[in-house]
Short mmCIF file of C-alpha atoms in Angstrom, two decimals:
data_model
loop_
_atom_site.label_atom_id
_atom_site.label_comp_id
_atom_site.label_asym_id
_atom_site.label_seq_id
_atom_site.Cartn_x
_atom_site.Cartn_y
_atom_site.Cartn_z
CA MET A 1 -53.31 143.95 20.80
CA ALA A 2 -50.25 145.35 22.14
CA GLY A 3 -47.10 143.16 22.29
CA VAL A 4 -48.35 141.13 19.68
CA LYS A 5 -47.10 141.56 16.10
CA GLN A 6 -48.30 140.31 12.90
CA PRO A 7 -47.54 137.35 11.16
CA SER A 8 -45.59 137.67 8.30
CA ASP A 9 -47.07 136.29 4.86
CA LYS A 10 -44.74 133.18 4.70
CA SER A 11 -46.58 131.21 7.85
CA HIS A 12 -45.49 127.76 9.43
CA PHE A 13 -48.43 124.75 10.01
CA ILE A 14 -46.57 123.01 12.66
CA LEU A 15 -47.98 119.19 13.08
CA PRO A 16 -50.83 119.75 15.92
CA ASP A 17 -51.73 117.16 18.82
CA LEU A 18 -53.22 114.69 16.87
CA GLY A 19 -55.40 112.95 19.85
CA GLU A 20 -54.27 112.29 23.81
CA GLY A 21 -51.07 110.86 24.18
CA VAL A 22 -50.08 111.47 20.70
CA HIS A 23 -46.25 112.72 19.95
CA GLU A 24 -45.42 111.65 16.57
CA ALA A 25 -47.06 110.71 13.40
CA GLU A 26 -45.79 109.12 10.19
CA LEU A 27 -46.34 110.66 7.22
CA ILE A 28 -48.18 108.49 4.95
CA LYS A 29 -49.06 110.25 1.63
CA TRP A 30 -49.14 113.89 0.56
CA ARG A 31 -52.06 115.00 -1.01
CA VAL A 32 -50.64 118.70 -1.88
CA LYS A 33 -47.34 119.54 -3.52
CA PRO A 34 -45.03 123.04 -3.66
CA GLY A 35 -46.78 125.60 -5.02
CA GLU A 36 -50.66 124.31 -4.79
CA ARG A 37 -53.12 127.05 -3.73
CA VAL A 38 -55.33 125.42 -0.89
CA GLU A 39 -58.42 126.41 0.30
CA GLU A 40 -59.23 126.62 4.21
CA HIS A 41 -60.09 122.35 5.89
CA GLN A 42 -58.77 120.97 2.92
CA THR A 43 -56.62 118.00 3.33
CA LEU A 44 -52.61 118.67 3.35
CA ALA A 45 -51.26 115.12 4.08
CA GLU A 46 -52.73 111.61 5.42
CA MET A 47 -50.85 110.61 8.37
CA GLU A 48 -50.60 107.26 10.75
CA THR A 49 -50.75 107.64 14.77
CA ASP A 50 -51.41 105.13 16.83
CA LYS A 51 -52.54 102.48 14.30
CA ALA A 52 -55.45 104.64 12.82
CA LEU A 53 -55.06 106.88 9.87
CA VAL A 54 -56.02 110.63 9.81
CA GLU A 55 -56.05 113.55 7.44
CA VAL A 56 -54.22 116.97 8.45
CA PRO A 57 -56.60 119.75 7.03
CA SER A 58 -55.09 122.76 5.91
CA PRO A 59 -55.99 125.77 8.81
CA TRP A 60 -56.10 128.44 6.40
CA THR A 61 -56.41 129.59 2.69
CA GLY A 62 -52.81 129.79 1.02
CA THR A 63 -50.19 128.25 -1.19
CA VAL A 64 -48.20 125.78 -0.35
CA ARG A 65 -44.17 126.99 -0.18
CA ASP A 66 -43.14 123.79 0.38
CA LEU A 67 -43.57 120.65 2.31
CA GLY A 68 -40.79 121.63 5.22
CA GLY A 69 -38.19 118.54 4.23
CA HIS A 70 -40.92 115.85 4.87
CA LYS A 71 -41.11 113.59 2.01
CA GLU A 72 -43.76 109.81 2.71
CA GLY A 73 -42.53 107.58 5.02
CA ASP A 74 -41.18 109.79 7.43
CA ILE A 75 -42.13 110.37 11.25
CA VAL A 76 -42.77 113.76 12.19
CA ASN A 77 -42.71 114.95 15.74
CA VAL A 78 -45.66 117.03 17.18
CA GLY A 79 -44.51 120.19 17.35
CA GLU A 80 -42.42 119.87 13.94
CA ILE A 81 -42.88 122.55 10.70
CA LEU A 82 -44.72 120.73 8.51
CA VAL A 83 -45.87 122.83 5.80
CA ASN A 84 -44.46 126.51 5.17
CA PHE A 85 -47.17 128.70 4.14
CA ASP A 86 -47.38 132.01 1.56
CA VAL A 87 -50.60 133.46 2.87
CA LYS A 88 -50.47 137.03 1.19
CA GLY A 89 -52.56 140.07 3.30
CA ALA A 90 -53.32 137.58 6.28
CA SER A 91 -53.71 138.90 9.35
CA ALA A 92 -53.39 137.43 13.19
CA ALA A 93 -56.82 139.07 13.51
CA GLU A 94 -58.02 136.88 9.95
CA VAL A 95 -56.47 133.99 10.46
CA LYS A 96 -57.81 133.53 14.16
CA SER A 97 -61.37 134.79 13.88
CA SER A 98 -62.33 132.82 10.28
CA PRO A 99 -65.89 131.62 10.57
CA ALA A 100 -64.85 128.02 11.43
CA ALA A 101 -62.51 128.87 14.00
CA ALA A 102 -64.90 130.86 15.94
CA ALA A 103 -67.34 128.25 15.64
CA ALA A 104 -65.09 125.48 16.75
CA PRO A 105 -65.15 124.17 19.84
CA LYS A 106 -61.51 123.95 21.92
CA ALA A 107 -59.68 120.66 21.08
CA LYS A 108 -60.49 117.44 22.94
CA ALA A 109 -56.62 116.36 22.25
CA GLU A 110 -55.84 119.26 24.90
CA PRO A 111 -57.73 118.98 28.01
CA ALA A 112 -54.69 118.88 30.10
CA ALA A 113 -53.15 121.79 28.66
CA ALA A 114 -56.65 124.07 28.44
CA ALA A 115 -57.01 123.60 32.07
CA ALA A 116 -53.12 123.92 33.28
CA ALA A 117 -52.43 127.04 31.45
CA PRO A 118 -52.93 130.38 33.44
CA SER A 119 -56.18 132.12 32.76
CA GLY A 120 -56.54 135.63 31.49
CA GLY A 121 -58.99 138.77 31.58
CA GLY A 122 -61.85 136.70 31.75
CA GLY A 123 -63.55 135.19 28.72
CA GLY A 124 -62.17 134.15 25.52
CA GLY A 125 -61.35 137.89 24.85
CA GLY A 126 -58.78 138.22 27.18
CA GLY A 127 -55.68 138.27 25.36
CA GLU A 128 -53.64 135.74 28.10
CA ARG A 129 -55.39 132.94 26.33
CA GLU A 130 -52.95 131.15 23.98
CA ASP A 131 -55.39 128.93 22.94
CA ALA A 132 -58.76 131.53 22.41
CA GLY A 133 -59.42 129.81 19.07
CA THR A 134 -59.34 126.71 17.20
CA VAL A 135 -58.89 125.91 13.08
CA VAL A 136 -61.41 122.67 12.27
CA GLY A 137 -60.20 120.05 9.62
CA SER A 138 -61.15 116.57 8.95
CA VAL A 139 -59.20 113.64 10.96
CA GLY A 140 -61.22 110.41 10.51
CA GLY A 141 -64.37 113.15 10.09
CA SER A 142 -63.28 116.06 12.55
CA LEU A 143 -60.24 117.48 14.02
CA SER A 144 -59.93 120.54 16.18
CA ILE A 145 -56.65 121.67 16.00
CA PRO A 146 -54.95 124.34 18.59
CA ALA A 147 -54.67 127.35 16.57
CA ARG A 148 -51.10 128.35 18.07
CA PHE A 149 -50.23 125.54 16.39
CA ALA A 150 -51.26 127.01 13.07
CA ARG A 151 -49.82 130.18 13.22
CA ARG A 152 -46.69 131.54 14.35
CA GLN A 153 -46.32 135.27 15.62
CA GLY A 154 -43.22 137.66 15.17
CA ASP A 155 -40.26 137.67 17.05
CA ALA A 156 -40.32 139.11 20.61
CA ASN A 157 -37.26 140.99 22.27
CA GLY A 158 -36.95 138.08 25.19
CA PRO A 159 -39.00 135.99 27.35
CA SER A 160 -41.79 136.47 28.89
CA VAL A 161 -42.04 134.50 32.21
CA GLU A 162 -44.71 134.17 35.30
CA SER A 163 -44.01 136.16 38.64
CA GLY A 164 -41.52 133.23 40.09
CA GLY A 165 -39.27 132.82 36.91
CA LYS A 166 -41.20 130.37 35.27
CA ALA A 167 -42.13 130.46 31.37
CA LEU A 168 -45.92 131.02 30.09
CA ALA A 169 -46.33 127.70 28.20
CA THR A 170 -49.23 125.16 28.26
CA PRO A 171 -47.96 121.54 28.88
CA ALA A 172 -47.52 120.21 24.83
CA VAL A 173 -45.07 122.49 24.49
CA ARG A 174 -43.13 121.97 27.73
CA ARG A 175 -43.22 118.59 26.96
CA ILE A 176 -41.49 119.10 23.60
CA ALA A 177 -38.95 121.23 25.51
CA ARG A 178 -38.21 118.60 27.45
CA GLU A 179 -37.92 116.05 25.30
CA ALA A 180 -35.50 118.24 23.39
CA GLY A 181 -33.08 119.33 26.62
CA ILE A 182 -34.24 122.93 26.51
CA ASP A 183 -34.52 124.46 29.27
CA ILE A 184 -37.46 126.50 28.03
CA ASN A 185 -37.23 129.46 30.40
CA ARG A 186 -34.42 130.53 28.54
CA ILE A 187 -36.34 130.27 25.28
CA PRO A 188 -38.19 133.90 23.88
CA GLY A 189 -41.78 133.81 23.89
CA THR A 190 -43.75 134.94 20.72
CA GLY A 191 -47.25 134.00 21.38
CA ARG A 192 -49.83 135.79 22.70
CA GLY A 193 -48.92 137.51 26.07
CA GLY A 194 -45.72 136.06 25.33
CA ARG A 195 -46.09 132.46 25.66
CA ILE A 196 -43.63 130.18 24.35
CA THR A 197 -45.23 128.57 21.38
CA ALA A 198 -44.02 124.77 19.55
CA SER A 199 -42.80 127.27 16.90
CA ASP A 200 -40.07 128.70 19.53
CA VAL A 201 -38.74 125.75 21.09
CA GLN A 202 -38.02 124.60 16.91
CA ASP A 203 -36.44 127.82 16.53
CA PHE A 204 -34.46 127.66 19.78
CA ILE A 205 -32.84 123.83 18.71
CA LYS A 206 -32.13 125.17 15.64
CA ARG A 207 -29.80 127.74 17.26
CA GLY A 208 -28.06 124.94 19.22
CA THR A 209 -28.62 126.00 22.09
CA ALA A 210 -30.24 123.28 24.07
CA ALA A 211 -29.47 122.42 27.63
CA LYS A 212 -28.62 119.47 29.62
CA PRO A 213 -31.85 117.32 30.08
CA PRO A 214 -33.18 117.25 33.15
CA ALA A 215 -33.12 113.94 35.00
CA PRO A 216 -36.01 111.42 34.46
CA ALA A 217 -39.29 111.21 37.20
CA PRO A 218 -38.94 108.10 38.59
CA GLY A 219 -40.93 105.11 37.83
CA PHE A 220 -44.05 103.70 40.11
CA ALA A 221 -43.47 100.68 42.23
CA ALA A 222 -46.08 99.37 44.59
CA PRO A 223 -44.83 98.07 48.01
CA GLY A 224 -42.20 95.27 47.60
CA PHE A 225 -41.59 96.12 44.26
CA ALA A 226 -38.50 98.01 42.90
CA ALA A 227 -38.57 100.85 40.38
CA PRO A 228 -38.38 99.64 37.10
CA ARG A 229 -35.12 101.25 35.26
CA ALA A 230 -34.82 102.07 31.40
CA VAL A 231 -31.55 99.68 30.69
CA PRO A 232 -30.16 101.50 27.67
CA VAL A 233 -29.68 98.63 24.90
CA GLU A 234 -26.76 98.63 22.07
CA PRO A 235 -27.96 98.19 18.23
CA VAL A 236 -26.71 94.82 17.13
CA PRO A 237 -25.33 95.40 13.72
CA VAL A 238 -27.31 93.38 11.03
CA SER A 239 -25.55 91.69 8.03
CA PRO A 240 -27.29 92.42 4.57
CA ASP A 241 -26.14 88.69 3.84
CA GLY A 242 -28.82 86.46 2.47
CA THR A 243 -31.55 89.16 3.18
CA SER A 244 -34.53 89.10 0.81
CA GLU A 245 -36.49 91.74 1.63
CA VAL A 246 -36.04 94.62 4.03
CA ILE A 247 -39.22 96.10 5.74
CA PRO A 248 -39.10 100.14 6.72
CA PHE A 249 -39.99 99.53 10.90
CA ARG A 250 -42.78 101.66 10.40
CA GLY A 251 -46.44 102.49 11.17
CA VAL A 252 -48.52 99.87 12.85
CA ARG A 253 -45.41 97.38 13.23
CA ARG A 254 -43.41 100.18 14.95
CA LYS A 255 -46.25 101.48 17.27
CA ILE A 256 -47.10 97.54 18.49
CA ALA A 257 -43.19 97.09 19.13
CA GLN A 258 -42.96 100.30 20.95
CA SER A 259 -46.01 99.69 23.48
CA LEU A 260 -45.25 95.79 23.78
CA ASP A 261 -41.66 97.22 24.94
CA ARG A 262 -43.38 99.75 27.53
CA SER A 263 -45.40 97.12 29.09
CA VAL A 264 -42.69 94.38 29.39
CA ARG A 265 -40.15 97.17 31.03
CA THR A 266 -43.14 98.58 33.00
CA ALA A 267 -45.54 95.62 33.91
CA VAL A 268 -44.11 92.95 36.34
CA HIS A 269 -45.79 90.11 34.31
CA PHE A 270 -46.77 86.30 35.69
CA THR A 271 -49.21 84.19 34.12
CA VAL A 272 -51.71 81.78 34.95
CA VAL A 273 -53.58 79.53 33.01
CA ASP A 274 -56.54 76.84 33.32
CA ASP A 275 -58.51 74.81 31.27
CA ALA A 276 -62.70 75.15 31.40
CA ASP A 277 -65.37 72.64 30.21
CA VAL A 278 -67.54 74.54 28.22
CA THR A 279 -69.25 71.37 26.16
CA ASP A 280 -72.89 72.77 27.89
CA LEU A 281 -71.44 76.17 27.01
CA ASP A 282 -71.15 74.78 23.41
CA ARG A 283 -74.27 73.50 23.10
CA LYS A 284 -75.83 76.66 24.16
CA ARG A 285 -73.73 78.67 21.42
CA ARG A 286 -75.18 76.09 19.20
CA GLU A 287 -78.92 76.78 19.92
CA TYR A 288 -78.55 80.45 20.24
CA SER A 289 -77.21 80.05 16.55
CA ARG A 290 -79.90 77.66 15.25
CA ILE A 291 -82.70 80.77 17.13
CA LEU A 292 -80.87 83.68 14.91
CA GLY A 293 -79.91 82.10 12.02
CA ALA A 294 -76.15 82.99 12.18
CA LYS A 295 -73.13 81.56 13.57
CA LEU A 296 -72.26 82.41 16.98
CA SER A 297 -68.55 82.13 18.42
CA LEU A 298 -67.38 81.23 22.07
CA LEU A 299 -66.03 84.57 21.84
CA PRO A 300 -68.92 86.89 23.24
CA PHE A 301 -69.46 84.00 25.62
CA VAL A 302 -66.29 84.42 27.23
CA MET A 303 -66.38 88.15 26.92
CA ALA A 304 -69.42 87.79 28.73
CA ALA A 305 -68.21 85.66 31.23
CA VAL A 306 -65.02 87.93 31.85
CA CYS A 307 -67.16 91.05 32.44
CA ARG A 308 -68.97 89.23 35.28
CA ALA A 309 -65.86 88.27 36.75
CA LEU A 310 -63.96 91.48 36.76
CA ARG A 311 -67.46 92.57 38.96
CA ARG A 312 -66.62 90.23 41.26
CA HIS A 313 -62.57 91.15 41.27
CA PRO A 314 -62.16 94.64 40.50
CA ALA A 315 -58.56 94.60 41.17
CA LEU A 316 -57.93 93.21 37.37
CA ASN A 317 -60.45 96.35 35.86
CA ALA A 318 -57.54 98.66 36.40
CA VAL A 319 -54.91 100.82 35.00
CA VAL A 320 -51.44 102.30 36.46
CA ASP A 321 -51.07 105.90 36.12
CA ASP A 322 -47.01 105.33 36.88
CA ALA A 323 -46.15 109.27 36.91
CA ALA A 324 -48.57 110.01 39.44
CA GLU A 325 -47.83 106.57 41.08
CA GLU A 326 -51.54 106.01 41.49
CA ILE A 327 -53.82 102.66 40.44
CA HIS A 328 -57.07 103.38 38.97
CA ARG A 329 -59.62 100.77 39.34
CA LYS A 330 -62.84 100.91 36.98
CA GLY A 331 -66.05 101.39 37.33
CA VAL A 332 -66.88 101.07 33.78
CA ILE A 333 -65.96 97.79 32.15
CA ASN A 334 -64.52 98.62 28.50
CA VAL A 335 -63.15 95.47 27.14
CA GLY A 336 -60.57 95.55 24.29
CA VAL A 337 -60.29 92.46 21.83
CA ALA A 338 -57.51 91.82 19.79
CA VAL A 339 -57.48 92.06 16.34
CA ASP A 340 -55.32 90.37 13.43
CA THR A 341 -55.16 92.59 10.19
CA GLU A 342 -52.59 92.36 7.52
CA HIS A 343 -50.94 95.99 8.49
CA GLY A 344 -50.61 94.00 12.65
CA LEU A 345 -52.47 93.74 15.65
CA MET A 346 -54.70 96.06 16.83
CA VAL A 347 -57.26 96.75 19.96
CA PRO A 348 -60.42 98.12 19.60
CA VAL A 349 -62.45 98.60 22.74
CA ILE A 350 -66.27 97.78 23.38
CA GLU A 351 -67.26 100.52 25.41
CA GLN A 352 -69.93 99.15 28.17
CA ALA A 353 -69.51 95.96 27.61
CA ASP A 354 -71.19 94.71 30.56
CA ARG A 355 -74.30 96.28 29.45
CA LEU A 356 -74.34 94.35 26.48
CA SER A 357 -76.03 90.87 25.73
CA ILE A 358 -74.26 88.21 23.93
CA VAL A 359 -75.86 88.68 20.35
CA GLN A 360 -75.13 92.53 20.65
CA MET A 361 -71.35 92.02 22.01
CA SER A 362 -70.92 89.20 18.59
CA GLY A 363 -72.30 92.35 16.49
CA ALA A 364 -69.72 94.55 18.37
CA VAL A 365 -66.98 92.63 17.85
CA ALA A 366 -67.23 91.90 13.62
CA ASP A 367 -68.15 95.42 13.57
CA LEU A 368 -65.04 96.71 15.08
CA ALA A 369 -62.83 93.95 13.61
CA ARG A 370 -64.09 94.78 10.00
CA ALA A 371 -63.26 98.25 10.84
CA CYS A 372 -59.57 97.51 11.33
CA ARG A 373 -59.17 95.50 9.02
CA ASP A 374 -60.17 97.97 6.40
CA ARG A 375 -58.29 101.26 8.41
CA SER A 376 -61.89 102.67 8.96
CA VAL A 377 -61.65 102.44 12.68
CA PRO A 378 -61.72 106.17 15.02
CA ARG A 379 -58.63 106.91 16.86
CA GLU A 380 -61.14 106.53 19.94
CA LYS A 381 -62.08 103.07 19.54
CA LEU A 382 -58.53 102.18 20.04
CA ILE A 383 -58.05 103.69 23.68
CA GLY A 384 -59.90 103.91 27.03
CA GLY A 385 -59.76 99.83 27.55
CA THR A 386 -59.48 98.18 31.11
CA PHE A 387 -59.41 94.37 30.28
CA THR A 388 -57.95 92.77 26.85
CA ILE A 389 -58.96 89.54 25.44
CA SER A 390 -56.84 88.08 22.88
CA ASN A 391 -58.39 85.17 20.86
CA VAL A 392 -55.21 82.71 20.41
CA GLY A 393 -57.64 80.36 19.38
CA SER A 394 -58.92 81.14 16.38
CA TYR A 395 -55.62 80.18 14.83
CA GLY A 396 -55.04 77.28 16.40
CA GLY A 397 -52.74 78.20 19.64
CA ARG A 398 -53.88 77.00 22.98
CA TYR A 399 -52.12 77.95 25.33
CA ALA A 400 -49.99 81.57 25.76
CA SER A 401 -48.04 84.23 27.82
CA PRO A 402 -49.90 87.62 26.37
CA ILE A 403 -48.34 90.70 27.15
CA ILE A 404 -50.55 93.19 29.10
CA ASN A 405 -51.92 95.57 26.99
CA TYR A 406 -50.29 98.98 29.53
CA PRO A 407 -51.54 100.74 31.35
CA GLU A 408 -54.34 97.51 32.20
CA VAL A 409 -53.30 95.38 34.22
CA ALA A 410 -54.42 92.13 32.91
CA ILE A 411 -54.81 90.46 29.66
CA LEU A 412 -57.13 86.93 28.74
CA ALA A 413 -55.60 84.46 26.30
CA ALA A 414 -58.46 82.21 25.08
CA GLY A 415 -56.91 79.41 23.24
CA ARG A 416 -58.51 77.05 20.77
CA ALA A 417 -61.41 74.88 22.46
CA ARG A 418 -60.76 70.72 21.26
CA GLU A 419 -62.61 67.84 22.09
CA GLN A 420 -60.97 65.51 24.62
CA VAL A 421 -61.79 62.74 27.47
CA MET A 422 -63.16 63.88 30.62
CA THR A 423 -64.50 62.86 34.05
CA ARG A 424 -67.36 63.84 35.74
CA GLY A 425 -68.92 62.05 38.96
CA GLY A 426 -66.78 58.94 38.54
CA MET A 427 -68.21 58.97 34.37
CA PHE A 428 -65.46 58.99 31.02
CA TYR A 429 -67.39 61.30 28.86
CA ALA A 430 -66.04 62.92 25.21
CA GLY A 431 -66.08 66.82 26.36
CA LEU A 432 -64.87 70.26 24.82
CA SER A 433 -62.05 72.22 26.49
CA LEU A 434 -60.96 75.46 26.26
CA PRO A 435 -57.41 76.54 27.86
CA LEU A 436 -56.91 80.32 29.49
CA SER A 437 -53.80 81.95 29.93
CA LEU A 438 -54.09 85.07 32.16
CA SER A 439 -51.17 87.69 32.51
CA CYS A 440 -51.69 90.31 35.05
CA ASP A 441 -49.17 93.46 36.17
CA HIS A 442 -47.58 91.78 39.59
CA ARG A 443 -47.64 95.54 40.82
CA VAL A 444 -51.12 95.65 41.33
CA VAL A 445 -52.68 91.99 41.68
CA ASP A 446 -51.73 89.42 43.66
CA GLY A 447 -50.79 85.56 42.30
CA ALA A 448 -53.90 84.39 44.42
CA GLU A 449 -56.06 87.17 43.09
CA GLY A 450 -55.03 86.26 39.84
CA ALA A 451 -55.56 82.43 40.16
CA ARG A 452 -59.16 83.32 42.23
CA PHE A 453 -60.37 85.63 38.68
CA LEU A 454 -59.14 82.67 36.49
CA ASN A 455 -61.22 79.87 38.92
CA THR A 456 -64.19 82.25 38.74
CA LEU A 457 -64.21 83.06 34.95
CA VAL A 458 -63.72 78.98 34.51
CA LYS A 459 -66.89 78.23 36.60
CA MET A 460 -69.12 80.52 34.72
CA LEU A 461 -67.95 79.14 31.32
CA GLU A 462 -68.48 75.58 32.54
CA ARG A 463 -72.46 77.01 34.00
CA PRO A 464 -74.06 78.64 31.28
CA GLU A 465 -77.08 78.63 32.73
CA GLU A 466 -75.93 80.97 35.52
CA MET A 467 -73.91 82.93 33.36
CA LEU A 468 -76.47 84.17 31.09
CA THR A 469 -79.40 84.52 32.90
#
């Protein structure tokens, strides 16, 4: 094809997008070493991203020249060279048209990139589609890697731009350039049709020609609230005196810290608390457990009540798109449940939870909690939530100020139920009280609406006959 050179026998394999919204991954373990010959789809490395362990497969057969300078424990950004290969006698056509690549579907992780890329001359055979082929590997079962990450073209004479002076590049590559503070229009493109690839951006960075980073886009602010502004924080030096152990800030703990920091800096939190008399509900729970021959906790009953309450108060079943300054109210109810593991907090999501029975809900929670603890939970089960529940009561806590699982707009913390003296109709009795703490994003949910939601939830928990019919 005119304007496209054959790749050299030393090819770079660049870390591809491992999932929607993933910008980096921690290198957990190398599965290959320099000089080793690997087969197509053989696992190169185990990496951790967004709380899920994934395996990165080789896109082709060849010999590992070096490991890109990365060692176990390093954080590798999407677009960085992961492995350098010696691929003897491989042409661009051979790499692209391998049987696995020809049969592979397009990468799920880049629907936006595929939609935004300028179309070529019709169909996959046109020379204008950079992502016309994909390479399939294994990431928790399967991974579709955009072929542009697994191929480096020869040098071109200069950048190829669209009409109007705009460089040809996908959104993923533009993001890499933007985060590096580079004017992408200055980068020579070596991809198909003159497109700029992630390799081109990395080569440009190595030449030390980075431009001034663009000004950040203004943050979202609902009427009546100022847009959140990032405040630079100077690191505080820590004395090593008295330290008994140094633990690297890596893996799940690092992801948790990043997510919580983003939530606190973005969402405007407020919390309301209340107690529910779950004496009758606990009686129902015991009846269910007896009939089923298995112990049921209060959690699936709380989840069922939350689903019903969200139908009445849809403002809390929403997510915020700060980039587009939009609030997305969801028609489906996907409930995330916080799970404590030895690796850190994980929040698997039960999709369409409102369609499940109490027993199905209990089974789904148990299965996902088990998968989180043994690290087998697929990444797609950790995203897509519309509301989150944290069961702090399982460890003895009562009230809490839960932090919203951004970009959601609300989270409920259920405390530990305990027996106490209550009154009803002027009479004293020993009842079971369940403390509830609800945090909402005040940019989206008014304080009164948050209180109304919690009041609805309490009434449902106190009237189990109505909730379970």
